mmCIF file of N, CA, C and O in Angstrom:
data_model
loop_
_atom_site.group_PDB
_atom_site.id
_atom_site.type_symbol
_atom_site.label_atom_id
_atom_site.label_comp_id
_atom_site.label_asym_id
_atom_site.label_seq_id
_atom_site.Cartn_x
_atom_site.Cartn_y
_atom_site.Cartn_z
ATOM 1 N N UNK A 1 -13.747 -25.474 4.333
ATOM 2 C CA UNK A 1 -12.745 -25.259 3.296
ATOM 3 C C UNK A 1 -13.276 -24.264 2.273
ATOM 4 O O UNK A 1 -14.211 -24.611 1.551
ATOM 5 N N UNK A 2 -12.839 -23.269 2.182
ATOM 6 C CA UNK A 2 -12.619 -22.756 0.931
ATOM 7 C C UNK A 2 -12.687 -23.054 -0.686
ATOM 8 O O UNK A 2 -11.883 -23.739 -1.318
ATOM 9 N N UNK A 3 -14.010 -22.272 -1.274
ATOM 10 C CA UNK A 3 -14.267 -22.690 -2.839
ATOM 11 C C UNK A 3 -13.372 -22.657 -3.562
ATOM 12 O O UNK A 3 -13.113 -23.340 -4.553
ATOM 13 N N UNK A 4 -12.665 -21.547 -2.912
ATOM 14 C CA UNK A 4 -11.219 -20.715 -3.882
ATOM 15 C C UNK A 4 -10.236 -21.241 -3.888
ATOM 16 O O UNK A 4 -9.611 -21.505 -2.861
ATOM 17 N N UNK A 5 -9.768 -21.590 -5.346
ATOM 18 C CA UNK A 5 -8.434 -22.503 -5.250
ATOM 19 C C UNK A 5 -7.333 -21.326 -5.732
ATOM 20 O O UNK A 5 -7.368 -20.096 -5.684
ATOM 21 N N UNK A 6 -6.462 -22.172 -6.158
ATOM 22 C CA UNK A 6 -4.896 -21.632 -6.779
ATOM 23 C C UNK A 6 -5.198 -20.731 -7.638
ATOM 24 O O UNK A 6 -4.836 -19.561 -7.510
ATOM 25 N N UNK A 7 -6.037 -21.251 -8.814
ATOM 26 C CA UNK A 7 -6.186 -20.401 -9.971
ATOM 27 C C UNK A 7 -7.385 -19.393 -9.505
ATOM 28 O O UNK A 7 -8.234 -19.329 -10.394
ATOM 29 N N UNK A 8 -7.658 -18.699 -8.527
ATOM 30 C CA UNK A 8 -8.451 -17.630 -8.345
ATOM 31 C C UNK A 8 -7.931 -16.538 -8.864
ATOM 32 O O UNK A 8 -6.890 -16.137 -8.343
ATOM 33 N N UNK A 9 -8.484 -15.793 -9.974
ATOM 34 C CA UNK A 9 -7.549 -14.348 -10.440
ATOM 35 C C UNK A 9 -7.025 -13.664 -9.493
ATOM 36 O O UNK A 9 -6.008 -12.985 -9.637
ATOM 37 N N UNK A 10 -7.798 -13.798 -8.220
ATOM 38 C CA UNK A 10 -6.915 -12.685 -6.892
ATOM 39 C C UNK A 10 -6.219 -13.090 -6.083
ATOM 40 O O UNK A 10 -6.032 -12.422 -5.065
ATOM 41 N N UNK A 11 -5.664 -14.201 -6.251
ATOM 42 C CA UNK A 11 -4.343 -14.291 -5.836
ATOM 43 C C UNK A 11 -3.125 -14.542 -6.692
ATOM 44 O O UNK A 11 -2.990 -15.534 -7.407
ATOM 45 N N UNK A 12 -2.475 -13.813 -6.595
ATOM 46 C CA UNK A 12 -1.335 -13.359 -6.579
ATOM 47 C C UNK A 12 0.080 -13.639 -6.339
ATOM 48 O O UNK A 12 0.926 -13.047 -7.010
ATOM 49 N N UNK A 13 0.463 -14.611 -5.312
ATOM 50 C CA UNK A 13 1.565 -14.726 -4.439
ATOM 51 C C UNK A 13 1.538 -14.271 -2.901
ATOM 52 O O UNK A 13 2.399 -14.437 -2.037
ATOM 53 N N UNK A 14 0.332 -13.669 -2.828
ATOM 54 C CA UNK A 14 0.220 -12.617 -1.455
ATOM 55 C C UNK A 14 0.752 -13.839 -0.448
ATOM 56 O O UNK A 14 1.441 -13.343 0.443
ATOM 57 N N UNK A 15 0.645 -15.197 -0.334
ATOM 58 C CA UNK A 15 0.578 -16.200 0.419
ATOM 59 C C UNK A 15 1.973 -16.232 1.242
ATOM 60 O O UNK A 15 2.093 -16.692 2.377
ATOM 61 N N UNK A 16 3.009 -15.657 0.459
ATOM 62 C CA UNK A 16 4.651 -15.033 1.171
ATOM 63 C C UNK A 16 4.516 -13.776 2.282
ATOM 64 O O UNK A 16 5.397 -13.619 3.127
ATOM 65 N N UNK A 17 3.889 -13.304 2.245
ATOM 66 C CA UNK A 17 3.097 -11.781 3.303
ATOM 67 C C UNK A 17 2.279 -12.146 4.232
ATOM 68 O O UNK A 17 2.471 -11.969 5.435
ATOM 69 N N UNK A 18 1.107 -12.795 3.622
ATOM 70 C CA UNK A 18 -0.066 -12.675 4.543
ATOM 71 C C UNK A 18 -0.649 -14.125 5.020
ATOM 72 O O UNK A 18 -1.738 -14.430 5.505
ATOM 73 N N UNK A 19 0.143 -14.654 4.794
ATOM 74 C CA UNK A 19 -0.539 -16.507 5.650
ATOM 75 C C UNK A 19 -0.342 -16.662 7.145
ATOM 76 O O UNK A 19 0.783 -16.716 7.641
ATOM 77 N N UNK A 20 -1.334 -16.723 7.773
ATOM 78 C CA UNK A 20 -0.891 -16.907 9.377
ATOM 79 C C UNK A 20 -1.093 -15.480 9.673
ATOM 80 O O UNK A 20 -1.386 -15.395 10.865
ATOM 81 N N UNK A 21 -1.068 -14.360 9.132
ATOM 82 C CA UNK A 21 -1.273 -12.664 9.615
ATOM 83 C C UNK A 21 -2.183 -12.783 10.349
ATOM 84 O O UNK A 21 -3.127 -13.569 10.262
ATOM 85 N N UNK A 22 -1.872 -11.667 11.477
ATOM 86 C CA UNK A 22 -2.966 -11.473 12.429
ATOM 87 C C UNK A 22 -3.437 -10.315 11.250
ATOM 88 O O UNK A 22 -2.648 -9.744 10.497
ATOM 89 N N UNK A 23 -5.070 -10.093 11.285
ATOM 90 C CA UNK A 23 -5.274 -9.205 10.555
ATOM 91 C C UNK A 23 -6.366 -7.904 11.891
ATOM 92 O O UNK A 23 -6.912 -8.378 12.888
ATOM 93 N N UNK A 24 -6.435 -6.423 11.564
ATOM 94 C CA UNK A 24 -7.654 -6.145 12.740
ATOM 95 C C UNK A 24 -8.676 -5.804 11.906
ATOM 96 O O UNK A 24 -8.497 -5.585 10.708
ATOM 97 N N UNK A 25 -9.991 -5.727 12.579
ATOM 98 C CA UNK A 25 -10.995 -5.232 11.842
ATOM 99 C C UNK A 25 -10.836 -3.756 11.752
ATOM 100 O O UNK A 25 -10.267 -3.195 12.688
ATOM 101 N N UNK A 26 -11.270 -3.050 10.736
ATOM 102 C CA UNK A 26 -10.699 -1.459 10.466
ATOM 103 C C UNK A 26 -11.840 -1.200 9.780
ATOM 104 O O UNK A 26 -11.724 -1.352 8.564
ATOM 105 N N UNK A 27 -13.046 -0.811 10.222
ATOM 106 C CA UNK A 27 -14.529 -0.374 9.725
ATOM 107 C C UNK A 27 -14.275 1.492 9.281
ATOM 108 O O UNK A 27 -14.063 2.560 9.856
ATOM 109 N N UNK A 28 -14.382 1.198 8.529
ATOM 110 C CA UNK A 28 -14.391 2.498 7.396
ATOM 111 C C UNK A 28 -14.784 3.848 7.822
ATOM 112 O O UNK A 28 -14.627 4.761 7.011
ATOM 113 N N UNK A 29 -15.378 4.157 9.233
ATOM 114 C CA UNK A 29 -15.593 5.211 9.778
ATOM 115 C C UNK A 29 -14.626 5.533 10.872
ATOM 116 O O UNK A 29 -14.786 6.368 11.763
ATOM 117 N N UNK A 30 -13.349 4.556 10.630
ATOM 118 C CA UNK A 30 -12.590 4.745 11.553
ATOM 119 C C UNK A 30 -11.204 5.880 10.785
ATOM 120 O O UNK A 30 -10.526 6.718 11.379
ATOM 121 N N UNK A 31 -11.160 5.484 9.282
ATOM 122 C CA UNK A 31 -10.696 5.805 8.907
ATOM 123 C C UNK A 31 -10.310 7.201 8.895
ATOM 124 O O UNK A 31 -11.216 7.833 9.440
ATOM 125 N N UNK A 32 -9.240 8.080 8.467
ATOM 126 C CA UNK A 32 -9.069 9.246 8.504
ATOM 127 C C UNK A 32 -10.231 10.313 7.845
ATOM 128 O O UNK A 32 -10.146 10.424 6.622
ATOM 129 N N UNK A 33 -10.996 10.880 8.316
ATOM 130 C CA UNK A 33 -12.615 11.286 7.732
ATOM 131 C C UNK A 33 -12.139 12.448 6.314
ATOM 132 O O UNK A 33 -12.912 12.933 5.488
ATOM 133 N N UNK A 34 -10.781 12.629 6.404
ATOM 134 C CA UNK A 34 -10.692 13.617 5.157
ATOM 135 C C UNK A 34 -9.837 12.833 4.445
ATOM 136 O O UNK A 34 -9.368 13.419 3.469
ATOM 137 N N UNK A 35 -9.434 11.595 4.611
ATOM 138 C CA UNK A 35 -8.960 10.896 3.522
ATOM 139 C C UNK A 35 -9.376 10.357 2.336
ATOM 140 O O UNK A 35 -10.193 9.438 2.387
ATOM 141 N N UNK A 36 -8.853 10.866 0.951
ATOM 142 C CA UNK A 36 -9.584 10.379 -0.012
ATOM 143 C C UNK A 36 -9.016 8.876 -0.113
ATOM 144 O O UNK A 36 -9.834 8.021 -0.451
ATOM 145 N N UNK A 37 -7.771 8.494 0.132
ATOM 146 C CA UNK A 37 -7.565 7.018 -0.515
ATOM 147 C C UNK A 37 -6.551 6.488 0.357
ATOM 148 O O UNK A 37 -5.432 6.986 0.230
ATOM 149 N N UNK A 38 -6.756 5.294 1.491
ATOM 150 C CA UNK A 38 -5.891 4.929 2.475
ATOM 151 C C UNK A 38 -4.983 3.686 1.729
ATOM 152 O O UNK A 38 -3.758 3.590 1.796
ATOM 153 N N UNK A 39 -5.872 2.790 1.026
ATOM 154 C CA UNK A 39 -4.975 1.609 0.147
ATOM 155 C C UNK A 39 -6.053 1.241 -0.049
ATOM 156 O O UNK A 39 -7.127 1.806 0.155
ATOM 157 N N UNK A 40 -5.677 -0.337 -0.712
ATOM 158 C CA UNK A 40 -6.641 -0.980 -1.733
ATOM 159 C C UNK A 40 -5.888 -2.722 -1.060
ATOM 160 O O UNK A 40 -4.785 -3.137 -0.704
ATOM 161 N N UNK A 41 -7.606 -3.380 -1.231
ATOM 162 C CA UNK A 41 -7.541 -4.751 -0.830
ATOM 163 C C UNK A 41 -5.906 -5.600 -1.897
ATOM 164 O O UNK A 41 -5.383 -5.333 -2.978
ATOM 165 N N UNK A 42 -5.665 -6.584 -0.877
ATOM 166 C CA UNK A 42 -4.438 -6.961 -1.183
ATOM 167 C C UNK A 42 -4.715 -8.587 -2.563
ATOM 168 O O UNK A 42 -3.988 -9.408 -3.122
ATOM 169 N N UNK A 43 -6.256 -8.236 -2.520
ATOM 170 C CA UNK A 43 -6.419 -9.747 -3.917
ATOM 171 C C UNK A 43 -7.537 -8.730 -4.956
ATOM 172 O O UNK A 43 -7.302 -8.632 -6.160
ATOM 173 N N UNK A 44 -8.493 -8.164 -4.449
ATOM 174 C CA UNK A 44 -9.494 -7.404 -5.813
ATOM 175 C C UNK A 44 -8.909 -5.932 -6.089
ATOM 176 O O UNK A 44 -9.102 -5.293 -7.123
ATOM 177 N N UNK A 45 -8.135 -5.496 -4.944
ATOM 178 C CA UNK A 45 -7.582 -4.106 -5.480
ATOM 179 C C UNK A 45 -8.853 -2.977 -4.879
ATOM 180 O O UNK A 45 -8.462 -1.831 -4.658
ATOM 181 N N UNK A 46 -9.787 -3.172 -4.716
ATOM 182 C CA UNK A 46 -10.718 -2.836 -4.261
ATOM 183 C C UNK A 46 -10.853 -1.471 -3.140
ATOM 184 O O UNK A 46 -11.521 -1.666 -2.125
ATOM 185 N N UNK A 47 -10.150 0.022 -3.369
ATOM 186 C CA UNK A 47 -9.879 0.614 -3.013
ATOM 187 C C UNK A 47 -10.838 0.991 -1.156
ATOM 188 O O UNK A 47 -12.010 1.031 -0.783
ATOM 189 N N UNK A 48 -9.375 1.198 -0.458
ATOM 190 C CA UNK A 48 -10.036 1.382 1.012
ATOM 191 C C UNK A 48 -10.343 2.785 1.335
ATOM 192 O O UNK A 48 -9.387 3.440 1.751
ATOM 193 N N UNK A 49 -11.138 3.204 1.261
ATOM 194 C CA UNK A 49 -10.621 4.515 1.508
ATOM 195 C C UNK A 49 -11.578 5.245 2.564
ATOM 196 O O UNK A 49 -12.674 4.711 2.733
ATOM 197 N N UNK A 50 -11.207 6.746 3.508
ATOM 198 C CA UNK A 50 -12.093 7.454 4.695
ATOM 199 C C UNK A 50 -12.676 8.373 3.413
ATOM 200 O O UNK A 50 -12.655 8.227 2.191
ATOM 201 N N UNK A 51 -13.122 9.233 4.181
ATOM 202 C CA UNK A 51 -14.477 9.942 4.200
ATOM 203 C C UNK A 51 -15.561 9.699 3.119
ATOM 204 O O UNK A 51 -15.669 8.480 2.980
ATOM 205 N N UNK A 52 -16.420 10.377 2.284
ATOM 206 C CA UNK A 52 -17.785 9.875 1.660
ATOM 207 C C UNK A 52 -17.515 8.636 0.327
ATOM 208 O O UNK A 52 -18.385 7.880 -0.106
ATOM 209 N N UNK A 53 -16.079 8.706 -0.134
ATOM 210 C CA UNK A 53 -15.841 7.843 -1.607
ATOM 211 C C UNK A 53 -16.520 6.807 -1.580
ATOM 212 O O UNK A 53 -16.413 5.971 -0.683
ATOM 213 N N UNK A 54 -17.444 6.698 -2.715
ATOM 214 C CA UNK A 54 -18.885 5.823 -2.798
ATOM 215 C C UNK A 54 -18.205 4.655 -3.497
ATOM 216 O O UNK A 54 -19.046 3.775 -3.682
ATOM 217 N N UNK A 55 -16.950 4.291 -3.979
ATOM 218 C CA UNK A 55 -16.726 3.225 -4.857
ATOM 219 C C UNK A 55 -15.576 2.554 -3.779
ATOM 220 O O UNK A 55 -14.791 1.864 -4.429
ATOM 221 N N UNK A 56 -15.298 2.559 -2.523
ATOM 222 C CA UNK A 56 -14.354 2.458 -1.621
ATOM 223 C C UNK A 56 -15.005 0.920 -0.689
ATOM 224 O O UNK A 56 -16.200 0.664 -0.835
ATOM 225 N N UNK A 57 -14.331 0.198 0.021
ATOM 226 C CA UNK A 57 -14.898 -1.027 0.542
ATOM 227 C C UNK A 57 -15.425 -0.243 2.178
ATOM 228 O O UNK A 57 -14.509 0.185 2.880
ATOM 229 N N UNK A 58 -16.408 -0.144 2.528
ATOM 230 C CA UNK A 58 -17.365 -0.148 3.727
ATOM 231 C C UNK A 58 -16.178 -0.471 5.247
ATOM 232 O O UNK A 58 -15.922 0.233 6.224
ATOM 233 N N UNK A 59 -15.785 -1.580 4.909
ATOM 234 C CA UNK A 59 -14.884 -2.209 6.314
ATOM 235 C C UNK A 59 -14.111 -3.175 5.070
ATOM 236 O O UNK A 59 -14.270 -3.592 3.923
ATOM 237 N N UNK A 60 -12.972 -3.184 6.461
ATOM 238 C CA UNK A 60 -12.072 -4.008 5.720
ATOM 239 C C UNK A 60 -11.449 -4.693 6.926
ATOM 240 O O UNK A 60 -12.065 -4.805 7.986
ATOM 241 N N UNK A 61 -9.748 -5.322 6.673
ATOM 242 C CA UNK A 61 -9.045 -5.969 7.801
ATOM 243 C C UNK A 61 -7.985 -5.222 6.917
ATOM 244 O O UNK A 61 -7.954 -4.949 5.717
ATOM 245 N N UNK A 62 -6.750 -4.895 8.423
ATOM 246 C CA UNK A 62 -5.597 -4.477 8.122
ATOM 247 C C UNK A 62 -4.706 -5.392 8.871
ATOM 248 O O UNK A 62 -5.153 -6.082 9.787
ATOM 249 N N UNK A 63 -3.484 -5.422 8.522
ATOM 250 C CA UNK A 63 -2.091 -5.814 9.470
ATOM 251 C C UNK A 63 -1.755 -5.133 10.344
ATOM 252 O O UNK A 63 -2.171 -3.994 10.127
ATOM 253 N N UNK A 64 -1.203 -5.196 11.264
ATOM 254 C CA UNK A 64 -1.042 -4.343 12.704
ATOM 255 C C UNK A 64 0.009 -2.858 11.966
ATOM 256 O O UNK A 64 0.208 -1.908 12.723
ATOM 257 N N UNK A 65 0.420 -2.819 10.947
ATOM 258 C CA UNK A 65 1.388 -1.487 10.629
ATOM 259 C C UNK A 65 0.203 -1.347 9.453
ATOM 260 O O UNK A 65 0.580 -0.546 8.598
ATOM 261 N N UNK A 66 -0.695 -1.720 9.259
ATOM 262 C CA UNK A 66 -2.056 -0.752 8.619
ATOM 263 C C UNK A 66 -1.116 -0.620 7.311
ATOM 264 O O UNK A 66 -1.209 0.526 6.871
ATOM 265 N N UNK A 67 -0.018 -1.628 6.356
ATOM 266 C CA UNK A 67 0.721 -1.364 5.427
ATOM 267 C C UNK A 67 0.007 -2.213 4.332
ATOM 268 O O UNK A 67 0.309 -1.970 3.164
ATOM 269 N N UNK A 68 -1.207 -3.500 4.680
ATOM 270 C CA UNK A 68 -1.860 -4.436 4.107
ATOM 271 C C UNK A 68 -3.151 -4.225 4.385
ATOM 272 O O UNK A 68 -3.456 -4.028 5.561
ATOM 273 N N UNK A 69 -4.105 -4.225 3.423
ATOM 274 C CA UNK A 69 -5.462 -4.579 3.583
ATOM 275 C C UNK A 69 -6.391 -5.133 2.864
ATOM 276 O O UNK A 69 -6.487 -4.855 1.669
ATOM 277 N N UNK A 70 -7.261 -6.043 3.497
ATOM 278 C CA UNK A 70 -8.226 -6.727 3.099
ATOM 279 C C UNK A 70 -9.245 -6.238 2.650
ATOM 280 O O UNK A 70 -9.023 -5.138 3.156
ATOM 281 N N UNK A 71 -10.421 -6.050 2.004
ATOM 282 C CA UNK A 71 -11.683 -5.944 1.756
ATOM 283 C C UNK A 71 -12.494 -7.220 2.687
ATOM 284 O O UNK A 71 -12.404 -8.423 2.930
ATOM 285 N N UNK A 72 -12.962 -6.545 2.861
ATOM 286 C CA UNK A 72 -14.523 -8.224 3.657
ATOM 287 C C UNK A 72 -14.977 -9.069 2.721
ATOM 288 O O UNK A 72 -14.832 -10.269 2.955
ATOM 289 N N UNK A 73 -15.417 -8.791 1.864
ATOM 290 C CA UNK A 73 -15.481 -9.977 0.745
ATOM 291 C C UNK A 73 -14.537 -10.989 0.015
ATOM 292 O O UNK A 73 -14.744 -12.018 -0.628
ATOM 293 N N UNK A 74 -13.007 -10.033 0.499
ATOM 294 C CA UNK A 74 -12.032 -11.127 -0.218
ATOM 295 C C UNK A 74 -11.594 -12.075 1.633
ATOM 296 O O UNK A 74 -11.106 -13.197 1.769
ATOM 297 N N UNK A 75 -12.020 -11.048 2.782
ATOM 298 C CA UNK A 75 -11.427 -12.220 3.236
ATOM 299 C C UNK A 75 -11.993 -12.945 4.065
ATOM 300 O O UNK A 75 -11.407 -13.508 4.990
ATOM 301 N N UNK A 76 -13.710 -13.044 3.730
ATOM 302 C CA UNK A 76 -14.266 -13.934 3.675
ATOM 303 C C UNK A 76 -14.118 -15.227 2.888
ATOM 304 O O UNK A 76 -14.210 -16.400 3.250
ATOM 305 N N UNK A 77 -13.855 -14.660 1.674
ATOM 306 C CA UNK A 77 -13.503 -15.817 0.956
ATOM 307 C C UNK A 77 -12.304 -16.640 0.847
ATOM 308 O O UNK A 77 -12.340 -17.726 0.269
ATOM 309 N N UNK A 78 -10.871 -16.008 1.563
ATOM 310 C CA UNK A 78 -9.653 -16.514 1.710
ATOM 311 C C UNK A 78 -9.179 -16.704 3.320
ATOM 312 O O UNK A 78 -8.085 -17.145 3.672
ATOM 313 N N UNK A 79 -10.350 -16.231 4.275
ATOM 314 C CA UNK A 79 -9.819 -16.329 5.534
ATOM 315 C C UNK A 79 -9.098 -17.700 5.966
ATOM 316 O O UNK A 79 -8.177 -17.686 6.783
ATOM 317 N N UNK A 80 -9.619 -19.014 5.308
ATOM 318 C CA UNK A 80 -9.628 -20.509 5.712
ATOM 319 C C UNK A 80 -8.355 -20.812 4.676
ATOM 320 O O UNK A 80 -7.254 -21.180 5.084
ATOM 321 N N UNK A 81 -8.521 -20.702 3.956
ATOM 322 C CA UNK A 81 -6.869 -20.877 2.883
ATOM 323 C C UNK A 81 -6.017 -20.110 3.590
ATOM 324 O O UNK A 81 -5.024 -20.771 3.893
ATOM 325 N N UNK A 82 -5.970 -18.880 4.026
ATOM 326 C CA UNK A 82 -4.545 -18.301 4.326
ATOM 327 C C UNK A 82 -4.535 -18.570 6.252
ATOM 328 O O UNK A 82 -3.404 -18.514 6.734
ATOM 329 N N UNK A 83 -5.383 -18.766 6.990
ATOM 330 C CA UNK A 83 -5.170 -19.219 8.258
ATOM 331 C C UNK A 83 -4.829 -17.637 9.070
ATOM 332 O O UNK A 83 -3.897 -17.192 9.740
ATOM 333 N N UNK A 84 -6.024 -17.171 8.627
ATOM 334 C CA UNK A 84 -5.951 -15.858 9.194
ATOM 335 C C UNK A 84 -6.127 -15.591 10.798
ATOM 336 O O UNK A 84 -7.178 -16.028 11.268
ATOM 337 N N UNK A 85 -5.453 -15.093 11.479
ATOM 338 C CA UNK A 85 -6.250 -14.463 13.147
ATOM 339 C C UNK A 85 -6.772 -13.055 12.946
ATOM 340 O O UNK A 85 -6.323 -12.271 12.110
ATOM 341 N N UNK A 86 -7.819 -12.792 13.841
ATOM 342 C CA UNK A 86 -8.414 -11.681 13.638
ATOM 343 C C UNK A 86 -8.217 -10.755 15.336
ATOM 344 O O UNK A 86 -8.811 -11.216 16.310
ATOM 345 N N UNK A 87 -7.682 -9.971 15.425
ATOM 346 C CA UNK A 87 -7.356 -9.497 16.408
ATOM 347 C C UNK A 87 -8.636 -8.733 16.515
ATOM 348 O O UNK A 87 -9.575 -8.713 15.719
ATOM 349 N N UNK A 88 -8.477 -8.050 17.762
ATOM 350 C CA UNK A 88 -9.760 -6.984 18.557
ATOM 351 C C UNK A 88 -9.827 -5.931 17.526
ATOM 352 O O UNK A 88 -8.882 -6.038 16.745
ATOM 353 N N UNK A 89 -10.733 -4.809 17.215
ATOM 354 C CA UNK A 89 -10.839 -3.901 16.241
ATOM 355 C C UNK A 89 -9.773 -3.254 16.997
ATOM 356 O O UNK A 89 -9.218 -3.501 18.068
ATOM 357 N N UNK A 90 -9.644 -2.232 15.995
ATOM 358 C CA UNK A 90 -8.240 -1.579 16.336
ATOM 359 C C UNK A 90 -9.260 0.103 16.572
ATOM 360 O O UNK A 90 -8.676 1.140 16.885
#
């Protein structure tokens, strides 16, 4: 179970979107290599982004239309509260 309750500042409501989501793994060198900014994690905001941006999350998880994304640290910490599947890397 999960440390993180209700009152965690990073959530939000996301729980209407993303409960039960298959999510894929999307490691940061997959990303578009001249992209400065693809999106930002869906609880810290935590910008995703391709090529060198040093303040950007490393790997993340996306939704199969790549319209949602996770950071690894938030969904480590919310994988068991929201009942996540993790599909094959994409």
């Amino acid at each position: 179970m999960t440390p993180f309750g209700k009152d965690d500042w990073r959530l939000h409501d996301q729980e209407r979107y993303l409960h039960g989501a298959t999510l894929h793994p999307a490691p940061r060198r997959l990303a578009v290599p001249d992209a400065c900014y693809d999106g930002h994690c869906e609880f810290c905001w935590e910008p995703i982004a391709g090529g060198d941006r040093l303040d950007a999350a490393s790997e993340a998880y996306a939704t199969h239309r790549g319209d949602r994304w996770v950071c690894s640290r938030c969904f480590e910490d919310f994988k068991s509260l929201f009942a996540w599947v993790v599909a094959n890397a994409v």
